[in-house]
Amino acid sequence: MATALLFIAMLIITLMRVVLPRGARIHGHPLRTVALSFRERVLFQRVNLYAIGFVLLLTAATGLVSTGWELLVVVTASGILLLPVRLVLTTEGVATNNVVFRPWEEFLGFTAERRRIRLHARAGTRDLVLPLLPARQGEALAVIQHFLRPSGHPASCVIPVEQPTGGPGARFRALWNRLPRKRLLVGSALVLLLSGAVLFASGGTALARCPEGK
């Protein structure tokens, strides 16, 4: 039961990346709407898919849930990937479906990368990543270039970090501060730890129910 609840929670989190009951309000006049392809939607959800796949692998190896449950999780996750994801570029900002809206004033520039466009945020806010493959980036860049300047590695977007002078601990903190996705890494680690704890608890419960000598 605990493993089933874990799967349900992970699927809800995955769904909330593309739709919310009361989502963000989109401001401004729409200039262009770019619908993500299936491959781009997979890139958009890759962290959630990795987490779900990892737990599925553990449950398949330990036999904690039935094959029917595993198939249901796979079908549900695949159904979420089929939901449309649209990037809406307006005169005031950019939105992803009704989940998030970010005004142009929050960004300093942009970088067109191999599988995404990264909008570099001002200090105190997070960058926004638009998962677009190179062949489709032109649609979005035609609008973005009217509001932001291209920047490979903008110095204004780099968070100043003091030079480490306090030994290995200070060096580790400096390296940690340079990670652009540390919150994402922490969240993934917590999901994996939670998965392991649930599986361990479920396994311990099953063992406790077995009579001695059987």
Short mmCIF file of C-alpha atoms in Angstrom, two decimals:
data_model
loop_
_atom_site.label_atom_id
_atom_site.label_comp_id
_atom_site.label_asym_id
_atom_site.label_seq_id
_atom_site.Cartn_x
_atom_site.Cartn_y
_atom_site.Cartn_z
CA MET A 1 0.00 0.00 0.00
CA ALA A 2 2.81 2.41 0.87
CA THR A 3 4.50 1.74 -2.47
CA ALA A 4 1.23 2.35 -4.31
CA LEU A 5 0.81 5.68 -2.51
CA LEU A 6 4.36 6.61 -3.48
CA PHE A 7 3.62 5.91 -7.15
CA ILE A 8 0.42 7.96 -6.96
CA ALA A 9 2.29 10.92 -5.42
CA MET A 10 5.00 10.77 -8.09
CA LEU A 11 2.43 10.67 -10.89
CA ILE A 12 0.58 13.64 -9.40
CA ILE A 13 3.83 15.63 -9.27
CA THR A 14 4.49 14.72 -12.91
CA LEU A 15 0.98 15.80 -13.89
CA MET A 16 1.33 19.12 -12.06
CA ARG A 17 4.18 20.08 -14.35
CA VAL A 18 1.74 20.37 -17.25
CA VAL A 19 -1.61 21.28 -15.71
CA LEU A 20 -2.93 22.85 -12.52
CA PRO A 21 -6.53 23.29 -11.33
CA ARG A 22 -5.91 26.97 -10.68
CA GLY A 23 -2.88 27.86 -12.70
CA ALA A 24 -0.89 30.98 -13.32
CA ARG A 25 -2.57 33.84 -15.16
CA ILE A 26 -0.98 34.72 -18.50
CA HIS A 27 -0.42 38.45 -18.95
CA GLY A 28 0.05 40.39 -22.14
CA HIS A 29 -0.93 39.88 -25.76
CA PRO A 30 0.07 36.44 -27.14
CA LEU A 31 2.71 36.73 -29.85
CA ARG A 32 3.47 33.07 -30.51
CA THR A 33 2.52 29.66 -29.14
CA VAL A 34 4.96 26.78 -29.55
CA ALA A 35 3.64 23.27 -28.90
CA LEU A 36 6.29 20.84 -27.66
CA SER A 37 6.83 17.65 -29.63
CA PHE A 38 6.70 14.27 -27.89
CA ARG A 39 10.48 14.14 -27.61
CA GLU A 40 10.55 17.61 -26.11
CA ARG A 41 7.85 16.64 -23.62
CA VAL A 42 10.00 13.69 -22.57
CA LEU A 43 12.94 16.06 -22.03
CA PHE A 44 10.63 18.36 -20.08
CA GLN A 45 9.64 15.52 -17.71
CA ARG A 46 12.91 13.59 -17.70
CA VAL A 47 13.66 14.01 -13.97
CA ASN A 48 10.22 12.74 -12.96
CA LEU A 49 10.49 9.88 -15.44
CA TYR A 50 13.90 8.89 -14.06
CA ALA A 51 12.49 8.79 -10.53
CA ILE A 52 9.44 6.74 -11.56
CA GLY A 53 11.59 4.38 -13.58
CA PHE A 54 14.01 3.88 -10.69
CA VAL A 55 11.22 2.95 -8.28
CA LEU A 56 9.66 0.67 -10.91
CA LEU A 57 12.98 -1.10 -11.27
CA LEU A 58 13.23 -1.62 -7.51
CA THR A 59 9.67 -2.89 -7.18
CA ALA A 60 10.15 -5.25 -10.13
CA ALA A 61 13.31 -6.65 -8.53
CA THR A 62 11.77 -7.08 -5.08
CA GLY A 63 8.23 -8.03 -6.11
CA LEU A 64 6.61 -5.50 -3.75
CA VAL A 65 3.80 -4.64 -6.18
CA SER A 66 1.98 -6.70 -8.73
CA THR A 67 2.64 -6.58 -12.45
CA GLY A 68 -0.78 -4.99 -12.92
CA TRP A 69 0.22 -2.04 -10.73
CA GLU A 70 3.48 -1.59 -12.63
CA LEU A 71 1.64 -1.62 -15.97
CA LEU A 72 -0.86 0.90 -14.61
CA VAL A 73 1.98 3.25 -13.60
CA VAL A 74 3.62 2.92 -17.02
CA VAL A 75 0.34 3.58 -18.85
CA THR A 76 -0.47 6.59 -16.64
CA ALA A 77 2.99 8.10 -17.08
CA SER A 78 2.72 7.58 -20.85
CA GLY A 79 -0.69 9.27 -20.81
CA ILE A 80 0.77 12.30 -19.03
CA LEU A 81 3.43 12.55 -21.74
CA LEU A 82 0.66 12.70 -24.35
CA LEU A 83 -0.86 15.80 -22.75
CA PRO A 84 -0.07 18.93 -24.80
CA VAL A 85 2.56 21.31 -23.47
CA ARG A 86 2.58 24.79 -24.98
CA LEU A 87 5.00 27.64 -24.55
CA VAL A 88 3.09 30.90 -24.81
CA LEU A 89 5.23 33.96 -25.60
CA THR A 90 3.46 37.25 -24.95
CA THR A 91 4.30 40.94 -24.89
CA GLU A 92 4.87 40.69 -21.13
CA GLY A 93 6.48 37.30 -20.58
CA VAL A 94 6.54 33.57 -21.24
CA ALA A 95 4.24 30.85 -19.91
CA THR A 96 4.22 27.06 -19.85
CA ASN A 97 0.59 25.97 -20.15
CA ASN A 98 -1.18 27.38 -17.09
CA VAL A 99 1.54 26.19 -14.69
CA VAL A 100 4.01 29.07 -14.70
CA PHE A 101 4.24 32.59 -16.09
CA ARG A 102 7.48 34.60 -15.95
CA PRO A 103 7.67 38.26 -17.05
CA TRP A 104 10.52 39.38 -19.31
CA GLU A 105 11.74 41.73 -16.58
CA GLU A 106 12.94 38.72 -14.57
CA PHE A 107 15.56 37.83 -17.19
CA LEU A 108 18.83 39.36 -18.35
CA GLY A 109 19.46 37.35 -21.50
CA PHE A 110 19.17 33.98 -23.16
CA THR A 111 21.32 31.14 -24.48
CA ALA A 112 20.32 28.75 -27.26
CA GLU A 113 21.71 25.35 -26.27
CA ARG A 114 21.65 21.96 -27.96
CA ARG A 115 18.30 20.80 -26.60
CA ARG A 116 16.88 23.89 -24.94
CA ILE A 117 16.75 27.65 -24.67
CA ARG A 118 17.84 28.96 -21.30
CA LEU A 119 16.54 32.31 -20.10
CA HIS A 120 19.05 33.70 -17.60
CA ALA A 121 17.31 35.13 -14.57
CA ARG A 122 18.27 38.08 -12.44
CA ALA A 123 19.77 37.56 -9.00
CA GLY A 124 17.30 36.01 -6.58
CA THR A 125 15.28 34.13 -9.21
CA ARG A 126 15.80 30.91 -11.15
CA ASP A 127 16.62 30.47 -14.81
CA LEU A 128 13.82 29.27 -17.04
CA VAL A 129 14.56 26.40 -19.40
CA LEU A 130 12.49 25.96 -22.56
CA PRO A 131 12.97 22.37 -23.83
CA LEU A 132 13.19 23.00 -27.57
CA LEU A 133 15.31 21.05 -30.05
CA PRO A 134 17.49 23.05 -32.49
CA ALA A 135 15.16 22.60 -35.46
CA ARG A 136 12.31 24.23 -33.47
CA GLN A 137 14.14 26.91 -31.55
CA GLY A 138 13.73 29.48 -34.30
CA GLU A 139 10.01 29.80 -33.61
CA ALA A 140 10.62 30.92 -30.05
CA LEU A 141 13.82 32.89 -30.70
CA ALA A 142 12.04 35.09 -33.21
CA VAL A 143 10.03 36.49 -30.30
CA ILE A 144 12.56 36.19 -27.47
CA GLN A 145 15.13 38.29 -29.34
CA HIS A 146 12.75 41.25 -29.23
CA PHE A 147 12.90 41.31 -25.42
CA LEU A 148 16.23 39.75 -24.39
CA ARG A 149 19.78 39.83 -25.66
CA PRO A 150 21.76 36.68 -26.49
CA SER A 151 24.42 35.84 -23.94
CA GLY A 152 26.71 32.83 -23.87
CA HIS A 153 27.73 32.99 -20.23
CA PRO A 154 26.57 36.37 -18.94
CA ALA A 155 28.70 37.62 -16.10
CA SER A 156 25.70 39.41 -14.65
CA CYS A 157 23.97 36.04 -14.20
CA VAL A 158 26.77 34.43 -12.27
CA ILE A 159 26.28 34.42 -8.52
CA PRO A 160 29.44 35.75 -6.88
CA VAL A 161 31.16 33.13 -4.77
CA GLU A 162 33.91 33.88 -2.32
CA GLN A 163 37.22 32.16 -2.94
CA PRO A 164 37.51 29.08 -0.74
CA THR A 165 40.13 29.61 1.93
CA GLY A 166 38.89 27.35 4.71
CA GLY A 167 40.00 23.91 3.60
CA PRO A 168 37.98 21.07 2.04
CA GLY A 169 34.72 22.19 3.63
CA ALA A 170 34.93 25.64 2.07
CA ARG A 171 35.86 24.16 -1.30
CA PHE A 172 32.83 21.86 -1.17
CA ARG A 173 30.51 24.76 -0.34
CA ALA A 174 31.95 26.83 -3.17
CA LEU A 175 31.45 23.96 -5.62
CA TRP A 176 27.88 23.44 -4.35
CA ASN A 177 27.08 27.14 -4.84
CA ARG A 178 28.15 26.90 -8.48
CA LEU A 179 25.66 24.13 -9.27
CA PRO A 180 22.81 25.69 -11.31
CA ARG A 181 20.37 22.92 -10.39
CA LYS A 182 21.19 22.16 -6.80
CA ARG A 183 17.56 22.31 -5.76
CA LEU A 184 16.67 19.86 -8.49
CA LEU A 185 19.44 17.53 -7.35
CA VAL A 186 18.28 17.74 -3.75
CA GLY A 187 14.69 16.99 -4.78
CA SER A 188 15.78 13.96 -6.83
CA ALA A 189 17.90 12.68 -3.96
CA LEU A 190 14.97 13.04 -1.56
CA VAL A 191 12.69 11.12 -3.92
CA LEU A 192 15.22 8.30 -4.16
CA LEU A 193 15.76 8.22 -0.39
CA LEU A 194 12.00 8.19 0.20
CA SER A 195 11.63 5.36 -2.28
CA GLY A 196 14.32 3.35 -0.53
CA ALA A 197 12.77 3.97 2.89
CA VAL A 198 9.32 2.88 1.73
CA LEU A 199 10.69 -0.24 0.08
CA PHE A 200 12.76 -1.14 3.16
CA ALA A 201 9.78 -0.63 5.46
CA SER A 202 7.52 -2.68 3.23
CA GLY A 203 10.09 -5.48 3.01
CA GLY A 204 10.56 -5.47 6.77
CA THR A 205 6.82 -5.74 7.29
CA ALA A 206 6.58 -8.69 4.92
CA LEU A 207 9.40 -10.48 6.70
CA ALA A 208 7.81 -9.86 10.09
CA ARG A 209 4.63 -11.57 8.94
CA CYS A 210 6.44 -14.78 7.98
CA PRO A 211 6.35 -17.44 10.74
CA GLU A 212 9.65 -18.74 11.99
CA GLY A 213 11.07 -21.74 10.28
CA LYS A 214 8.96 -21.25 7.18
#
